[in-house]
Coordinates of C-alpha atoms (C1' of nucleotides) in Angstrom, one line a residue:
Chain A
X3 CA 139.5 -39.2 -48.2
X4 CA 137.2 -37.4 -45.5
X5 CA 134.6 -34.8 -46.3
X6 CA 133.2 -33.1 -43.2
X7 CA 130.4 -31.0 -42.2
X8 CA 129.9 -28.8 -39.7
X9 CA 128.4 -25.7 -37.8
X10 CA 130.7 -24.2 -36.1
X11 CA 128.3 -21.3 -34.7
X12 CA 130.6 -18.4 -35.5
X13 CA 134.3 -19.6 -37.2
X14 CA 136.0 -16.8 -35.4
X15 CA 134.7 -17.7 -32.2
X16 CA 135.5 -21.3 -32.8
X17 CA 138.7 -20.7 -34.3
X18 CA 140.9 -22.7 -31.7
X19 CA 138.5 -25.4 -32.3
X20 CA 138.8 -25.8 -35.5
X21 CA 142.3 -25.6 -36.0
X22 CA 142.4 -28.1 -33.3
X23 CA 140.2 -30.4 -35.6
X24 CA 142.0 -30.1 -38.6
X25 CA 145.6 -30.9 -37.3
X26 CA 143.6 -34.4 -35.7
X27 CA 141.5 -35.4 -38.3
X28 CA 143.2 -33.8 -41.2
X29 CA 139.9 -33.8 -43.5
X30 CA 140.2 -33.1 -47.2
X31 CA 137.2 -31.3 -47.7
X32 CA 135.2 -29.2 -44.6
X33 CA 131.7 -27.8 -45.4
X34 CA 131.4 -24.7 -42.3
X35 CA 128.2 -23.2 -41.4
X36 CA 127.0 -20.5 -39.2
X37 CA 130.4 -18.8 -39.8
X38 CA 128.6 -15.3 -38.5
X39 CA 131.5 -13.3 -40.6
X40 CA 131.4 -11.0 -43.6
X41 CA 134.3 -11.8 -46.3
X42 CA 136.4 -9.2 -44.9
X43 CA 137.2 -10.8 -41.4
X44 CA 136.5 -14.1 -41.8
X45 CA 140.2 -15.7 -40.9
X46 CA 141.2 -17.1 -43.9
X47 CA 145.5 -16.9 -43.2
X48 CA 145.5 -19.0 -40.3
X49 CA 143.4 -21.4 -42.5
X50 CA 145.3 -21.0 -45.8
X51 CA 148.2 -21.7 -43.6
X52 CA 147.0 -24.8 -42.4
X53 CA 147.0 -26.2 -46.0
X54 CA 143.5 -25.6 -46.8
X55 CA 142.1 -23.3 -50.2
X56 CA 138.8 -21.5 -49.5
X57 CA 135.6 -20.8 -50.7
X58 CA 133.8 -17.9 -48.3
X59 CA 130.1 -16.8 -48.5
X60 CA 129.6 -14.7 -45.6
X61 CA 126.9 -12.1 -43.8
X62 CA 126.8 -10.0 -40.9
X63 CA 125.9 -11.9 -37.9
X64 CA 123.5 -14.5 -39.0
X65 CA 124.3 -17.7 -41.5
X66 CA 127.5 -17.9 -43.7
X67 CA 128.9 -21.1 -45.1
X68 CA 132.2 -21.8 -46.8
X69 CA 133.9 -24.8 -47.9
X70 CA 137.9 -25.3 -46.8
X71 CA 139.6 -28.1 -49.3
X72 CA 143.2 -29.1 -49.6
X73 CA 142.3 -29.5 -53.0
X74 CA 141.1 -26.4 -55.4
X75 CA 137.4 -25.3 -55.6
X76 CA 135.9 -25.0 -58.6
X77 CA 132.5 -23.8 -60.1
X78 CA 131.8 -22.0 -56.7
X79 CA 127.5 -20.9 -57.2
X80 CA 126.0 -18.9 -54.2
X81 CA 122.8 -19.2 -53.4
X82 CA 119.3 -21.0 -54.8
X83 CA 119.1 -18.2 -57.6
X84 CA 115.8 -17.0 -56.3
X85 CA 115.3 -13.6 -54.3
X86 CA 113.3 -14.5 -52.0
X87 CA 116.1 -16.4 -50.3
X88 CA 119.2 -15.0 -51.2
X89 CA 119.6 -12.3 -49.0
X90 CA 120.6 -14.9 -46.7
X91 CA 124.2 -16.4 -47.1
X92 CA 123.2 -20.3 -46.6
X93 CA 123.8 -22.1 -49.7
X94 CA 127.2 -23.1 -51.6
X95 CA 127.8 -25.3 -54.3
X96 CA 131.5 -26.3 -55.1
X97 CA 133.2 -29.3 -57.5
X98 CA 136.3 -30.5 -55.7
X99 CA 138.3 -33.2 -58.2
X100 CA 135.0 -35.0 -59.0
X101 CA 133.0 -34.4 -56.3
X102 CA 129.7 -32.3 -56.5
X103 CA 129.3 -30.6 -53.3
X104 CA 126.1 -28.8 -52.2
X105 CA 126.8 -26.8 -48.5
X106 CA 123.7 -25.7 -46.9
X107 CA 122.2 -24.0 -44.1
X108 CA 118.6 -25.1 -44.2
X109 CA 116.5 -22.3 -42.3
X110 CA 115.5 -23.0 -38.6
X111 CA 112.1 -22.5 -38.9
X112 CA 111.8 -21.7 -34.9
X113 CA 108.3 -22.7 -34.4
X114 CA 105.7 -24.9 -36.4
X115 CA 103.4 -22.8 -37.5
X116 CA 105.2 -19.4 -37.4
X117 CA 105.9 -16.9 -40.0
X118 CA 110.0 -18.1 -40.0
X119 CA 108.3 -21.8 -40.2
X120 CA 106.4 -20.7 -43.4
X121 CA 109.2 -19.1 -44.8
X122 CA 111.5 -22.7 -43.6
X123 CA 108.7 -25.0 -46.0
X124 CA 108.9 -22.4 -48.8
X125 CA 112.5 -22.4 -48.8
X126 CA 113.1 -26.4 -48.8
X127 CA 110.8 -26.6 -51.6
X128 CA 113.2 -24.4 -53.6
X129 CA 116.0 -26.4 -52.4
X130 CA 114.7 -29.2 -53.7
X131 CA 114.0 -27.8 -57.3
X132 CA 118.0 -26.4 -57.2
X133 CA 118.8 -30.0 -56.4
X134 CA 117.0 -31.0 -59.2
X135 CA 117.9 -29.2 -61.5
X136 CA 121.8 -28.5 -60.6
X137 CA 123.0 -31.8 -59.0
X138 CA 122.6 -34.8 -61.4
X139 CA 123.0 -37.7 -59.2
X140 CA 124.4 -39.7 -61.9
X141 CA 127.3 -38.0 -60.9
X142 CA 129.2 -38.2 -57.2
X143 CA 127.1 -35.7 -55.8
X144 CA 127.0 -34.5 -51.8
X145 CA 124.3 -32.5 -50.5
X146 CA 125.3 -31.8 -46.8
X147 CA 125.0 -29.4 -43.6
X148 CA 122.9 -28.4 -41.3
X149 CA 119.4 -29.6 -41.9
X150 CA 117.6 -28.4 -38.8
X151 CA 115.4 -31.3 -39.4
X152 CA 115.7 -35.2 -38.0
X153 CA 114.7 -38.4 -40.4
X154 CA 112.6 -40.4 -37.4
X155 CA 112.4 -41.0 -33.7
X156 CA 115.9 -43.0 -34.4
X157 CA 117.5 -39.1 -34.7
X158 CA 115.8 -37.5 -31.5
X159 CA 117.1 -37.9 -27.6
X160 CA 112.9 -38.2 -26.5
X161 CA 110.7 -38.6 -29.8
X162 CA 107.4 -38.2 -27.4
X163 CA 108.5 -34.3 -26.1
X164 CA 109.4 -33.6 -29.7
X165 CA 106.8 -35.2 -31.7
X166 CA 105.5 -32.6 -34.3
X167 CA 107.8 -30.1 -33.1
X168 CA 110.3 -27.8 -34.8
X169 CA 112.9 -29.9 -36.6
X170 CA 110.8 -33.2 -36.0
X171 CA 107.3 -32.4 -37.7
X172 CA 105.5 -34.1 -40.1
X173 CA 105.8 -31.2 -42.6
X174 CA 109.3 -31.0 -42.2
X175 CA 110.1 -34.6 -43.0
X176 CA 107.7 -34.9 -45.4
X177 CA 109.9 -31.7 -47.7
X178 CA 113.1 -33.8 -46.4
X179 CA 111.5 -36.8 -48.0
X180 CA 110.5 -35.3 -51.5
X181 CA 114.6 -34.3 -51.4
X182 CA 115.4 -38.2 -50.9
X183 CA 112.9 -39.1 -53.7
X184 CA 115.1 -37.3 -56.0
X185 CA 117.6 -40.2 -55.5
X186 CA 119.7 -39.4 -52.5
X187 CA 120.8 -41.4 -49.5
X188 CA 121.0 -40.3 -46.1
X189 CA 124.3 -41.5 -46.0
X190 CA 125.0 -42.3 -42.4
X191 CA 121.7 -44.4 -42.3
X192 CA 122.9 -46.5 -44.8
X193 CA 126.3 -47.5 -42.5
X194 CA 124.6 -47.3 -38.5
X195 CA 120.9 -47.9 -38.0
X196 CA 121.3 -47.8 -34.2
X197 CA 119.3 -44.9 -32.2
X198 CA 120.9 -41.9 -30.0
X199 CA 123.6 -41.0 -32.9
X200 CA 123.4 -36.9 -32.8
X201 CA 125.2 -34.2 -33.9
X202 CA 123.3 -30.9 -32.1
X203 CA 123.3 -30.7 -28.3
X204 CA 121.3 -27.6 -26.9
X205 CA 123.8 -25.2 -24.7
X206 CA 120.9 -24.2 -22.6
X207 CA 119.7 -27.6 -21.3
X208 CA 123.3 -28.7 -21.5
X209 CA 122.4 -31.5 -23.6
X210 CA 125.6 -32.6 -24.5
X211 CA 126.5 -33.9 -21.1
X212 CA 123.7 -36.5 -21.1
X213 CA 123.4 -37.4 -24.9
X214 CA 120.3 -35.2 -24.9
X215 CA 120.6 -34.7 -28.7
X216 CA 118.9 -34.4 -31.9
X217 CA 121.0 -35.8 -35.7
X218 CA 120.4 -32.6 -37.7
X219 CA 123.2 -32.5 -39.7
X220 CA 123.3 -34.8 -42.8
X221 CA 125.2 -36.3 -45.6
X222 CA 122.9 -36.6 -49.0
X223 CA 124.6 -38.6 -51.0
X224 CA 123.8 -39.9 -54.7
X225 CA 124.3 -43.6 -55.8
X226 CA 128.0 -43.3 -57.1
X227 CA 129.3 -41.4 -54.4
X228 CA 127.8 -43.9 -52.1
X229 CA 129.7 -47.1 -54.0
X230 CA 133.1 -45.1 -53.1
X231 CA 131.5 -44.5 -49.3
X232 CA 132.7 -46.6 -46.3
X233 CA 131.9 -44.7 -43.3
X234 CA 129.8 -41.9 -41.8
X235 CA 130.4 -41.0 -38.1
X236 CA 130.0 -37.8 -35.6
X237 CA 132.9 -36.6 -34.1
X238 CA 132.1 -36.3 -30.3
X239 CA 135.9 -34.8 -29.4
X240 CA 134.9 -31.8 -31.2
X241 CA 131.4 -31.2 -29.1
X242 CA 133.2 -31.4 -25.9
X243 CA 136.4 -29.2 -24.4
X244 CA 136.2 -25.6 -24.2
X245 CA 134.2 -23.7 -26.1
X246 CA 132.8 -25.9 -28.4
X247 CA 129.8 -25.5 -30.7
X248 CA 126.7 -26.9 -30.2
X249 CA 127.1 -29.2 -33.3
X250 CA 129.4 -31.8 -33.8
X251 CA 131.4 -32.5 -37.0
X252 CA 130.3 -35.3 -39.2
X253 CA 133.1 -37.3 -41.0
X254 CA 131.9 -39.6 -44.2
X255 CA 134.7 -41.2 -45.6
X256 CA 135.2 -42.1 -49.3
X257 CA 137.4 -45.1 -50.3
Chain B
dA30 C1' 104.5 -23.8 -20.4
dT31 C1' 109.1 -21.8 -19.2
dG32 C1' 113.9 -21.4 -18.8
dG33 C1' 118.3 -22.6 -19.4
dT34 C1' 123.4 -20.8 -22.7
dC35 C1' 125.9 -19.2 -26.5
dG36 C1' 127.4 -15.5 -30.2
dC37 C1' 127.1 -11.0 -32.0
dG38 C1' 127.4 -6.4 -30.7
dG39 C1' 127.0 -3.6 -27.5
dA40 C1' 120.2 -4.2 -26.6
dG41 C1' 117.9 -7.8 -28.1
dC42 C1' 117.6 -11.4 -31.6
dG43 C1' 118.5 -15.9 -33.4
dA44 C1' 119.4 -20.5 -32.3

DNA sequence: ATGGTCGCGGAGCGA
């Protein structure tokens, strides 16, 4: 069984791409972000057709997850239940079979020390009280997507021009941390330990051509899900080719 | 320190 995450930085821009990834990897569950579409035109035939049910949370322009599973989704929640946040679409929780599936797209935060930064530390602090309180981890529980924030030097292409920068900071890591102490496990960590595994490659530097990368995009697993775990790994085909994002698609597969 | 490239939407913002 394969569960992927991945933002695809618009899903109707990446549309050929993702087809394309689904007829070679043939995943069983897909956890989108950054699908940039309302409800209304995000393209859910092509992907029904494709053999895939689908869960859409979408918003004009900006954020939008949405999970695609060959099995049904059930208990679909939007959101972290608090105002403050939930005028942005970035947050889906699904069950699929057994599975507990948390999708998120964790706020950018642009700059340390900014007003979107602010609102970024606020917002993970929620997250991590929804976790709390909504994913047991007794159970097989998967907290994924986009992070926008790196573990340790290990995740980062040069830890010395990012140190204390956005996605690398102290402050960052530290919320990231207080989420682990809850009792997950960054799941590909526990299979690779190596430096230079990524899965976000800036366009405008072209990043992606010389492993210039930061890892960003995470699997959170609990303690049972991790016993039926054997693999985590980013799929590079996806990040190059035409038109790719500028994240890759990571694979964790379940025994 | 700055810029570079995408995507959306049709200028400038977000990443």
């Amino acid at each position: 069984m394969k569960i992927v995450t991945w933002n695809v930085n618009s899903v109707r821009a990446r549309m050929p791409r993702v087809l394309e990834f689904l007829e070679r990897v043939s995943p069983d569950v897909v956890c989108l972000q950054e699908t940039k579409a309302l409800d209304e035109v995000f393209p859910r035939g092509v992907l029904e057709e494709a053999g895939y049910n689908l869960a859409i949370h979408g918003q004009k322009t900006y954020n939008g997850v949405a999970i695609l599973s060959k099995k049904p989704i059930e208990d679909v929640h939007l959101g972290l239940g608090d105002a403050r946040f939930d005028h942005e679409a970035r947050v889906m929780a699904a069950t699929v079979g057994d599975l507990m599936i948390l999708n998120l797209y964790v706020v950018n935060g642009k700059e340390v020390g900014c007003d979107k930064f602010a609102f970024k530390m606020e917002w993970l602090k929620t997250l991590r009280d929804y976790i709390d309180e909504h994913m047991p981890r007794t159970e097989k529980v998967i907290v994924t997507g986009d992070f926008n924030i790196t573990f340790d030097a290990r995740d980062v292409y040069d830890p010395e021009k990012w140190e204390g920068k956005i996605h690398c900071s102290d402050e960052e890591r530290a919320a990231l941390a207080e989420i682990m102490d809850l009792g997950l496990i960054d799941a590909l960590r526990h299979f690779h330990d190596k430096p230079e595994i990524y899965t976000w490659w800036d366009f405008r530097t072209r990043g992606f051509r010389d492993n210039r990368g930061l890892r960003i995009d995470h699997f959170l697993v609990s303690q049972p899900l991790l016993d039926v775990a054997t693999d985590v790994h980013v799929d590079l085909e996806a990040r190059g080719g035409e038109k790719p994002s500028d994240h890759a698609p990571v694979i964790l597969t379940l025994a």
